[in-house]
Amino acid sequence: QVQLVESGGGLVQPGGSLRLSCAVSGFPSGYYAIGWFRQAPGTEREGVSCLSRSDGSTYYRNSVKGRFTTSISIARDNAKFTVYLQMNSLKPEDTGVYYCGADPGCSGYLMGDFGSWGQGTQVTVSS
């Protein structure tokens, strides 16, 4: 069973940066996508980015393009890896609980339609 553990959230001023980490283990056969998602109070969870391990493609929602970057670090045994979300030029509207998720592909990431989730990490952008 896949396990996803997020870390790196916190309080940051507008214009600042944060890097989130998602430690992944037990990645199922046939799963190739790791996504980052966020949920603000009173809103639905939305996709922020998706990285496909099948071809290395990365996808971003329009509001974060040019500010957020997803990358991956794979352990030597290839059984575990860490996915990062580097967030620059943060805005108050980026505030929310950030989750990473796993799924066979990236097609459903914008709508938050993924099968497995971590517990989330809080990001607050405020002066």
PDB file of N, CA and C in Angstrom, residues 35-104:
ATOM      1  N   GLY A  35       0.860  13.788  -7.622  1.00  0.00           N
ATOM      2  CA  GLY A  35       0.303  15.126  -7.740  1.00  0.00           C
ATOM      3  C   GLY A  35       0.381  15.902  -6.443  1.00  0.00           C
ATOM      4  N   TRP A  36       0.381  17.209  -6.566  1.00  0.00           N
ATOM      5  CA  TRP A  36       0.250  18.103  -5.424  1.00  0.00           C
ATOM      6  C   TRP A  36      -1.116  18.789  -5.521  1.00  0.00           C
ATOM      7  N   PHE A  37      -1.768  18.909  -4.381  1.00  0.00           N
ATOM      8  CA  PHE A  37      -3.114  19.443  -4.324  1.00  0.00           C
ATOM      9  C   PHE A  37      -3.200  20.401  -3.136  1.00  0.00           C
ATOM     10  N   ARG A  38      -4.226  21.226  -3.133  1.00  0.00           N
ATOM     11  CA  ARG A  38      -4.420  22.106  -1.993  1.00  0.00           C
ATOM     12  C   ARG A  38      -5.914  22.297  -1.758  1.00  0.00           C
ATOM     13  N   GLN A  39      -6.221  22.619  -0.513  1.00  0.00           N
ATOM     14  CA  GLN A  39      -7.603  22.856  -0.148  1.00  0.00           C
ATOM     15  C   GLN A  39      -7.654  24.003   0.843  1.00  0.00           C
ATOM     16  N   ALA A  40      -8.313  25.070   0.443  1.00  0.00           N
ATOM     17  CA  ALA A  40      -8.535  26.210   1.335  1.00  0.00           C
ATOM     18  C   ALA A  40      -9.850  25.984   2.082  1.00  0.00           C
ATOM     19  N   PRO A  41     -10.030  26.619   3.236  1.00  0.00           N
ATOM     20  CA  PRO A  41     -11.280  26.443   3.991  1.00  0.00           C
ATOM     21  C   PRO A  41     -12.496  26.775   3.142  1.00  0.00           C
ATOM     22  N   GLY A  42     -13.481  25.883   3.164  1.00  0.00           N
ATOM     23  CA  GLY A  42     -14.722  26.120   2.449  1.00  0.00           C
ATOM     24  C   GLY A  42     -14.659  25.879   0.960  1.00  0.00           C
ATOM     25  N   THR A  43     -13.541  25.318   0.473  1.00  0.00           N
ATOM     26  CA  THR A  43     -13.424  25.068  -0.967  1.00  0.00           C
ATOM     27  C   THR A  43     -13.128  23.593  -1.218  1.00  0.00           C
ATOM     28  N   GLU A  44     -13.282  23.198  -2.458  1.00  0.00           N
ATOM     29  CA  GLU A  44     -12.946  21.841  -2.857  1.00  0.00           C
ATOM     30  C   GLU A  44     -11.429  21.717  -3.042  1.00  0.00           C
ATOM     31  N   ARG A  45     -10.936  20.517  -2.873  1.00  0.00           N
ATOM     32  CA  ARG A  45      -9.519  20.260  -3.135  1.00  0.00           C
ATOM     33  C   ARG A  45      -9.265  20.443  -4.620  1.00  0.00           C
ATOM     34  N   GLU A  46      -8.169  21.108  -4.954  1.00  0.00           N
ATOM     35  CA  GLU A  46      -7.839  21.352  -6.353  1.00  0.00           C
ATOM     36  C   GLU A  46      -6.411  20.911  -6.645  1.00  0.00           C
ATOM     37  N   GLY A  47      -6.184  20.517  -7.865  1.00  0.00           N
ATOM     38  CA  GLY A  47      -4.851  20.101  -8.264  1.00  0.00           C
ATOM     39  C   GLY A  47      -3.944  21.287  -8.509  1.00  0.00           C
ATOM     40  N   VAL A  48      -2.701  21.166  -8.069  1.00  0.00           N
ATOM     41  CA  VAL A  48      -1.702  22.207  -8.252  1.00  0.00           C
ATOM     42  C   VAL A  48      -0.693  21.791  -9.316  1.00  0.00           C
ATOM     43  N   SER A  49      -0.209  20.580  -9.211  1.00  0.00           N
ATOM     44  CA  SER A  49       0.758  20.089 -10.191  1.00  0.00           C
ATOM     45  C   SER A  49       0.690  18.568 -10.238  1.00  0.00           C
ATOM     46  N   CYS A  50       1.243  18.018 -11.305  1.00  0.00           N
ATOM     47  CA  CYS A  50       1.329  16.568 -11.428  1.00  0.00           C
ATOM     48  C   CYS A  50       2.605  16.198 -12.159  1.00  0.00           C
ATOM     49  N   LEU A  51       3.278  15.196 -11.634  1.00  0.00           N
ATOM     50  CA  LEU A  51       4.493  14.682 -12.261  1.00  0.00           C
ATOM     51  C   LEU A  51       4.246  13.244 -12.662  1.00  0.00           C
ATOM     52  N   SER A  52       4.517  12.949 -13.924  1.00  0.00           N
ATOM     53  CA  SER A  52       4.336  11.588 -14.424  1.00  0.00           C
ATOM     54  C   SER A  52       5.681  10.880 -14.485  1.00  0.00           C
ATOM     55  N   ARG A  53       5.811   9.802 -13.744  1.00  0.00           N
ATOM     56  CA  ARG A  53       7.061   9.043 -13.759  1.00  0.00           C
ATOM     57  C   ARG A  53       7.221   8.250 -15.045  1.00  0.00           C
ATOM     58  N   SER A  54       6.167   8.085 -15.812  1.00  0.00           N
ATOM     59  CA  SER A  54       6.266   7.284 -17.038  1.00  0.00           C
ATOM     60  C   SER A  54       7.087   7.991 -18.107  1.00  0.00           C
ATOM     61  N   ASP A  55       6.946   9.325 -18.205  1.00  0.00           N
ATOM     62  CA  ASP A  55       7.700  10.045 -19.230  1.00  0.00           C
ATOM     63  C   ASP A  55       8.365  11.321 -18.716  1.00  0.00           C
ATOM     64  N   GLY A  56       8.262  11.577 -17.410  1.00  0.00           N
ATOM     65  CA  GLY A  56       8.904  12.748 -16.822  1.00  0.00           C
ATOM     66  C   GLY A  56       8.153  14.043 -17.013  1.00  0.00           C
ATOM     67  N   SER A  57       6.959  13.994 -17.599  1.00  0.00           N
ATOM     68  CA  SER A  57       6.196  15.224 -17.830  1.00  0.00           C
ATOM     69  C   SER A  57       5.708  15.811 -16.511  1.00  0.00           C
ATOM     70  N   THR A  58       5.644  17.138 -16.469  1.00  0.00           N
ATOM     71  CA  THR A  58       5.053  17.818 -15.318  1.00  0.00           C
ATOM     72  C   THR A  58       3.969  18.767 -15.814  1.00  0.00           C
ATOM     73  N   TYR A  59       2.950  18.911 -15.029  1.00  0.00           N
ATOM     74  CA  TYR A  59       1.805  19.737 -15.377  1.00  0.00           C
ATOM     75  C   TYR A  59       1.497  20.668 -14.200  1.00  0.00           C
ATOM     76  N   TYR A  60       1.043  21.876 -14.514  1.00  0.00           N
ATOM     77  CA  TYR A  60       0.728  22.868 -13.481  1.00  0.00           C
ATOM     78  C   TYR A  60      -0.587  23.561 -13.800  1.00  0.00           C
ATOM     79  N   ARG A  61      -1.338  23.872 -12.738  1.00  0.00           N
ATOM     80  CA  ARG A  61      -2.515  24.697 -12.994  1.00  0.00           C
ATOM     81  C   ARG A  61      -2.051  26.097 -13.336  1.00  0.00           C
ATOM     82  N   ASN A  62      -2.850  26.823 -14.105  1.00  0.00           N
ATOM     83  CA  ASN A  62      -2.423  28.113 -14.648  1.00  0.00           C
ATOM     84  C   ASN A  62      -1.989  29.098 -13.576  1.00  0.00           C
ATOM     85  N   SER A  63      -2.666  29.118 -12.458  1.00  0.00           N
ATOM     86  CA  SER A  63      -2.393  30.137 -11.438  1.00  0.00           C
ATOM     87  C   SER A  63      -1.032  29.976 -10.762  1.00  0.00           C
ATOM     88  N   VAL A  64      -0.379  28.820 -10.940  1.00  0.00           N
ATOM     89  CA  VAL A  64       0.925  28.625 -10.300  1.00  0.00           C
ATOM     90  C   VAL A  64       2.063  28.501 -11.306  1.00  0.00           C
ATOM     91  N   LYS A  65       1.741  28.487 -12.577  1.00  0.00           N
ATOM     92  CA  LYS A  65       2.785  28.361 -13.598  1.00  0.00           C
ATOM     93  C   LYS A  65       3.787  29.503 -13.474  1.00  0.00           C
ATOM     94  N   GLY A  66       5.066  29.142 -13.546  1.00  0.00           N
ATOM     95  CA  GLY A  66       6.124  30.139 -13.416  1.00  0.00           C
ATOM     96  C   GLY A  66       6.514  30.434 -11.980  1.00  0.00           C
ATOM     97  N   ARG A  67       5.712  29.979 -11.013  1.00  0.00           N
ATOM     98  CA  ARG A  67       6.015  30.215  -9.599  1.00  0.00           C
ATOM     99  C   ARG A  67       6.330  28.916  -8.862  1.00  0.00           C
ATOM    100  N   PHE A  68       5.646  27.828  -9.226  1.00  0.00           N
ATOM    101  CA  PHE A  68       5.815  26.546  -8.548  1.00  0.00           C
ATOM    102  C   PHE A  68       6.563  25.580  -9.467  1.00  0.00           C
ATOM    103  N   THR A  69       7.399  24.738  -8.865  1.00  0.00           N
ATOM    104  CA  THR A  69       8.139  23.740  -9.621  1.00  0.00           C
ATOM    105  C   THR A  69       8.118  22.417  -8.869  1.00  0.00           C
ATOM    106  N   THR A  70       7.789  21.340  -9.579  1.00  0.00           N
ATOM    107  CA  THR A  70       7.788  19.995  -9.011  1.00  0.00           C
ATOM    108  C   THR A  70       9.029  19.244  -9.484  1.00  0.00           C
ATOM    109  N   SER A  71       9.670  18.543  -8.549  1.00  0.00           N
ATOM    110  CA  SER A  71      10.828  17.729  -8.909  1.00  0.00           C
ATOM    111  C   SER A  71      10.798  16.450  -8.088  1.00  0.00           C
ATOM    112  N   ILE A  72      11.676  15.506  -8.442  1.00  0.00           N
ATOM    113  CA  ILE A  72      11.673  14.199  -7.797  1.00  0.00           C
ATOM    114  C   ILE A  72      13.096  13.768  -7.485  1.00  0.00           C
ATOM    115  N   SER A  73      13.259  13.110  -6.342  1.00  0.00           N
ATOM    116  CA  SER A  73      14.529  12.525  -5.955  1.00  0.00           C
ATOM    117  C   SER A  73      14.269  11.059  -5.646  1.00  0.00           C
ATOM    118  N   ILE A  74      14.961  10.159  -6.340  1.00  0.00           N
ATOM    119  CA  ILE A  74      14.703   8.728  -6.206  1.00  0.00           C
ATOM    120  C   ILE A  74      15.809   8.082  -5.384  1.00  0.00           C
ATOM    121  N   ALA A  75      15.420   7.251  -4.416  1.00  0.00           N
ATOM    122  CA  ALA A  75      16.387   6.554  -3.586  1.00  0.00           C
ATOM    123  C   ALA A  75      17.152   5.528  -4.407  1.00  0.00           C
ATOM    124  N   ARG A  76      18.296   5.143  -3.930  1.00  0.00           N
ATOM    125  CA  ARG A  76      19.174   4.250  -4.684  1.00  0.00           C
ATOM    126  C   ARG A  76      18.498   2.915  -4.987  1.00  0.00           C
ATOM    127  N   ASP A  77      17.662   2.420  -4.066  1.00  0.00           N
ATOM    128  CA  ASP A  77      17.002   1.132  -4.303  1.00  0.00           C
ATOM    129  C   ASP A  77      15.752   1.269  -5.157  1.00  0.00           C
ATOM    130  N   ASN A  78      15.433   2.505  -5.546  1.00  0.00           N
ATOM    131  CA  ASN A  78      14.295   2.785  -6.428  1.00  0.00           C
ATOM    132  C   ASN A  78      12.941   2.454  -5.805  1.00  0.00           C
ATOM    133  N   ALA A  79      12.925   2.024  -4.547  1.00  0.00           N
ATOM    134  CA  ALA A  79      11.655   1.662  -3.913  1.00  0.00           C
ATOM    135  C   ALA A  79      11.005   2.858  -3.231  1.00  0.00           C
ATOM    136  N   LYS A  80      11.814   3.845  -2.900  1.00  0.00           N
ATOM    137  CA  LYS A  80      11.288   5.036  -2.250  1.00  0.00           C
ATOM    138  C   LYS A  80      11.741   6.261  -3.030  1.00  0.00           C
ATOM    139  N   PHE A  81      10.931   7.294  -2.984  1.00  0.00           N
ATOM    140  CA  PHE A  81      11.346   8.537  -3.596  1.00  0.00           C
ATOM    141  C   PHE A  81      10.650   9.703  -2.912  1.00  0.00           C
ATOM    142  N   THR A  82      11.156  10.879  -3.161  1.00  0.00           N
ATOM    143  CA  THR A  82      10.613  12.098  -2.577  1.00  0.00           C
ATOM    144  C   THR A  82      10.270  13.062  -3.700  1.00  0.00           C
ATOM    145  N   VAL A  83       9.091  13.613  -3.630  1.00  0.00           N
ATOM    146  CA  VAL A  83       8.652  14.613  -4.601  1.00  0.00           C
ATOM    147  C   VAL A  83       8.573  15.958  -3.897  1.00  0.00           C
ATOM    148  N   TYR A  84       9.111  16.964  -4.536  1.00  0.00           N
ATOM    149  CA  TYR A  84       9.169  18.295  -3.956  1.00  0.00           C
ATOM    150  C   TYR A  84       8.260  19.253  -4.713  1.00  0.00           C
ATOM    151  N   LEU A  85       7.776  20.221  -3.991  1.00  0.00           N
ATOM    152  CA  LEU A  85       7.051  21.329  -4.607  1.00  0.00           C
ATOM    153  C   LEU A  85       7.722  22.618  -4.125  1.00  0.00           C
ATOM    154  N   GLN A  86       8.507  23.229  -5.002  1.00  0.00           N
ATOM    155  CA  GLN A  86       9.130  24.506  -4.697  1.00  0.00           C
ATOM    156  C   GLN A  86       8.147  25.619  -5.051  1.00  0.00           C
ATOM    157  N   MET A  87       7.802  26.415  -4.057  1.00  0.00           N
ATOM    158  CA  MET A  87       6.799  27.468  -4.245  1.00  0.00           C
ATOM    159  C   MET A  87       7.469  28.822  -4.027  1.00  0.00           C
ATOM    160  N   ASN A  88       7.508  29.636  -5.071  1.00  0.00           N
ATOM    161  CA  ASN A  88       8.096  30.964  -5.010  1.00  0.00           C
ATOM    162  C   ASN A  88       7.023  32.022  -5.248  1.00  0.00           C
ATOM    163  N   SER A  89       7.357  33.244  -4.901  1.00  0.00           N
ATOM    164  CA  SER A  89       6.429  34.372  -5.106  1.00  0.00           C
ATOM    165  C   SER A  89       5.038  34.049  -4.573  1.00  0.00           C
ATOM    166  N   LEU A  90       4.988  33.552  -3.357  1.00  0.00           N
ATOM    167  CA  LEU A  90       3.722  33.105  -2.782  1.00  0.00           C
ATOM    168  C   LEU A  90       2.758  34.256  -2.580  1.00  0.00           C
ATOM    169  N   LYS A  91       1.473  33.941  -2.748  1.00  0.00           N
ATOM    170  CA  LYS A  91       0.396  34.914  -2.606  1.00  0.00           C
ATOM    171  C   LYS A  91      -0.565  34.442  -1.520  1.00  0.00           C
ATOM    172  N   PRO A  92      -1.311  35.362  -0.928  1.00  0.00           N
ATOM    173  CA  PRO A  92      -2.293  34.934   0.090  1.00  0.00           C
ATOM    174  C   PRO A  92      -3.264  33.875  -0.427  1.00  0.00           C
ATOM    175  N   GLU A  93      -3.604  33.927  -1.698  1.00  0.00           N
ATOM    176  CA  GLU A  93      -4.536  32.931  -2.254  1.00  0.00           C
ATOM    177  C   GLU A  93      -3.910  31.544  -2.405  1.00  0.00           C
ATOM    178  N   ASP A  94      -2.624  31.415  -2.145  1.00  0.00           N
ATOM    179  CA  ASP A  94      -1.990  30.088  -2.126  1.00  0.00           C
ATOM    180  C   ASP A  94      -2.179  29.383  -0.779  1.00  0.00           C
ATOM    181  N   THR A  95      -2.771  30.059   0.162  1.00  0.00           N
ATOM    182  CA  THR A  95      -2.988  29.484   1.487  1.00  0.00           C
ATOM    183  C   THR A  95      -3.912  28.272   1.425  1.00  0.00           C
ATOM    184  N   GLY A  96      -3.562  27.242   2.192  1.00  0.00           N
ATOM    185  CA  GLY A  96      -4.395  26.053   2.264  1.00  0.00           C
ATOM    186  C   GLY A  96      -3.612  24.879   2.817  1.00  0.00           C
ATOM    187  N   VAL A  97      -4.304  23.760   2.937  1.00  0.00           N
ATOM    188  CA  VAL A  97      -3.634  22.508   3.286  1.00  0.00           C
ATOM    189  C   VAL A  97      -3.179  21.860   1.983  1.00  0.00           C
ATOM    190  N   TYR A  98      -1.910  21.543   1.918  1.00  0.00           N
ATOM    191  CA  TYR A  98      -1.331  20.952   0.715  1.00  0.00           C
ATOM    192  C   TYR A  98      -1.159  19.452   0.922  1.00  0.00           C
ATOM    193  N   TYR A  99      -1.610  18.695  -0.063  1.00  0.00           N
ATOM    194  CA  TYR A  99      -1.541  17.245  -0.033  1.00  0.00           C
ATOM    195  C   TYR A  99      -0.763  16.746  -1.242  1.00  0.00           C
ATOM    196  N   CYS A 100      -0.102  15.612  -1.080  1.00  0.00           N
ATOM    197  CA  CYS A 100       0.374  14.905  -2.264  1.00  0.00           C
ATOM    198  C   CYS A 100      -0.492  13.668  -2.446  1.00  0.00           C
ATOM    199  N   GLY A 101      -0.585  13.226  -3.677  1.00  0.00           N
ATOM    200  CA  GLY A 101      -1.431  12.088  -4.000  1.00  0.00           C
ATOM    201  C   GLY A 101      -0.789  11.225  -5.068  1.00  0.00           C
ATOM    202  N   ALA A 102      -1.240   9.994  -5.159  1.00  0.00           N
ATOM    203  CA  ALA A 102      -0.724   9.050  -6.145  1.00  0.00           C
ATOM    204  C   ALA A 102      -1.871   8.469  -6.959  1.00  0.00           C
ATOM    205  N   ASP A 103      -1.596   8.190  -8.236  1.00  0.00           N
ATOM    206  CA  ASP A 103      -2.631   7.674  -9.124  1.00  0.00           C
ATOM    207  C   ASP A 103      -1.953   7.064 -10.349  1.00  0.00           C
ATOM    208  N   PRO A 104      -2.666   6.248 -11.116  1.00  0.00           N
ATOM    209  CA  PRO A 104      -2.059   5.715 -12.335  1.00  0.00           C
ATOM    210  C   PRO A 104      -1.608   6.777 -13.329  1.00  0.00           C
TER     211      PRO A 104
END
